[in-house]
Coordinates of C-alpha atoms in Angstrom, one line a residue:
X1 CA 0.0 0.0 0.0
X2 CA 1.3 3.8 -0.9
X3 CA 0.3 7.0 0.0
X4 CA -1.3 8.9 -3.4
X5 CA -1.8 12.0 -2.1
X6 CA -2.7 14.3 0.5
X7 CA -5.5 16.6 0.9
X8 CA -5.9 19.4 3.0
X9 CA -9.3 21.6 4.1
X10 CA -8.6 24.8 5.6
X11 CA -11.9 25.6 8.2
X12 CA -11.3 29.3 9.0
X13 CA -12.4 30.4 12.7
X14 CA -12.1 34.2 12.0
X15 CA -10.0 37.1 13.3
X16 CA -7.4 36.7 16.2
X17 CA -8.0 40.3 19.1
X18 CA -4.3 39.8 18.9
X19 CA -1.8 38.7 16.2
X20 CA -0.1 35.5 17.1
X21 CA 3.6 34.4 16.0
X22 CA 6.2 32.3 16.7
X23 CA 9.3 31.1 14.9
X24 CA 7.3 29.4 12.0
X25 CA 4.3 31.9 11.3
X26 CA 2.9 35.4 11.9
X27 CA -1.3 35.7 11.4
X28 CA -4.0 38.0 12.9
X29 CA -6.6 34.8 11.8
X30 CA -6.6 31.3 13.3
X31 CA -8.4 28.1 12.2
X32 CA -7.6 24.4 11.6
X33 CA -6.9 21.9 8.9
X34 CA -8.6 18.8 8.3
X35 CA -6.4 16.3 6.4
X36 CA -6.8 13.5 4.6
X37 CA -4.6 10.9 3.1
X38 CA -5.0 9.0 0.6
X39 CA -4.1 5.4 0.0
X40 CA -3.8 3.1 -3.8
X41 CA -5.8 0.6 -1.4
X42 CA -8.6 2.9 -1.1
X43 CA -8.3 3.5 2.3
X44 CA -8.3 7.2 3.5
X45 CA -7.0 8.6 6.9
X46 CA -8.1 12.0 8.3
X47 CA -7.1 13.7 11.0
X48 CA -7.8 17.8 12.3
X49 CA -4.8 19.9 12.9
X50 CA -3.9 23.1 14.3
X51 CA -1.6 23.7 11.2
X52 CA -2.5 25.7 7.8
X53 CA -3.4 24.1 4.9
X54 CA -0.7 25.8 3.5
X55 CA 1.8 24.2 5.7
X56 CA 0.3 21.0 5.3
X57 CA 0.5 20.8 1.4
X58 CA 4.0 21.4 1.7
X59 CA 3.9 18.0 3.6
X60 CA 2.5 16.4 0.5
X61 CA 6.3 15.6 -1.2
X62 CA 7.2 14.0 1.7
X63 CA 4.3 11.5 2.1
X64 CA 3.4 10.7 -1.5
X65 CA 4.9 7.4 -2.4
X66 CA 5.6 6.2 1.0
X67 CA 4.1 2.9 3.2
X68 CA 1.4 4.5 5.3
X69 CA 2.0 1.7 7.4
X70 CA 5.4 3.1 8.2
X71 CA 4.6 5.4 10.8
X72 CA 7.8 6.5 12.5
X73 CA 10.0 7.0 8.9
X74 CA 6.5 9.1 7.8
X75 CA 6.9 10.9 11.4
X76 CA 10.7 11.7 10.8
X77 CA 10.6 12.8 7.6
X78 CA 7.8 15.6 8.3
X79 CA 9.0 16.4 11.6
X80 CA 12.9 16.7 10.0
X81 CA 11.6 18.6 7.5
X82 CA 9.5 21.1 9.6
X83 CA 12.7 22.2 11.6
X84 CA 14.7 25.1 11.4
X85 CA 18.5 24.8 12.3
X86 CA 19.7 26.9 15.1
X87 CA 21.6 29.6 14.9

């Protein structure tokens, strides 16, 4: 089984009273994701995140192709790619 591709809905929840940023993003809004992934099997996950869709569909290179069986090489490769070096 292989990952085929990754879908991501954002679901807005308005304006922030405050911006909100942090070493990754800046926004005055704040929402969710709800993602989906997609199997050759048929078989689709979904999950709800705190992250952008925009952030997520960057995930989508990294996933597509890969055994969504595989959990923890799927976990290190987004979490490896989602860190900034220090310094």
């Amino acid at each position: 089984m292989k990952i085929t591709d990754l879908t991501v809905t954002d679901i807005p929840l308005g304006p922030r009273s405050e911006p909100f940023w942090n070493s990754i993003i800046h926004t005055g809004s704040h929402g969710f994701a709800r993602v989906e992934v997609h199997t050759d099997a048929g078989i689709t996950g979904m999950t709800l995140g705190g992250l952008s869709g925009a952030h997520a569909s960057r995930l989508r290179s990294l996933i597509v192709g890969q055994d969504p069986l595989c959990a923890d090489a799927l976990w290190e490769r987004m979490y490896g790619h989602n860190r900034k070096p220090v310094a």
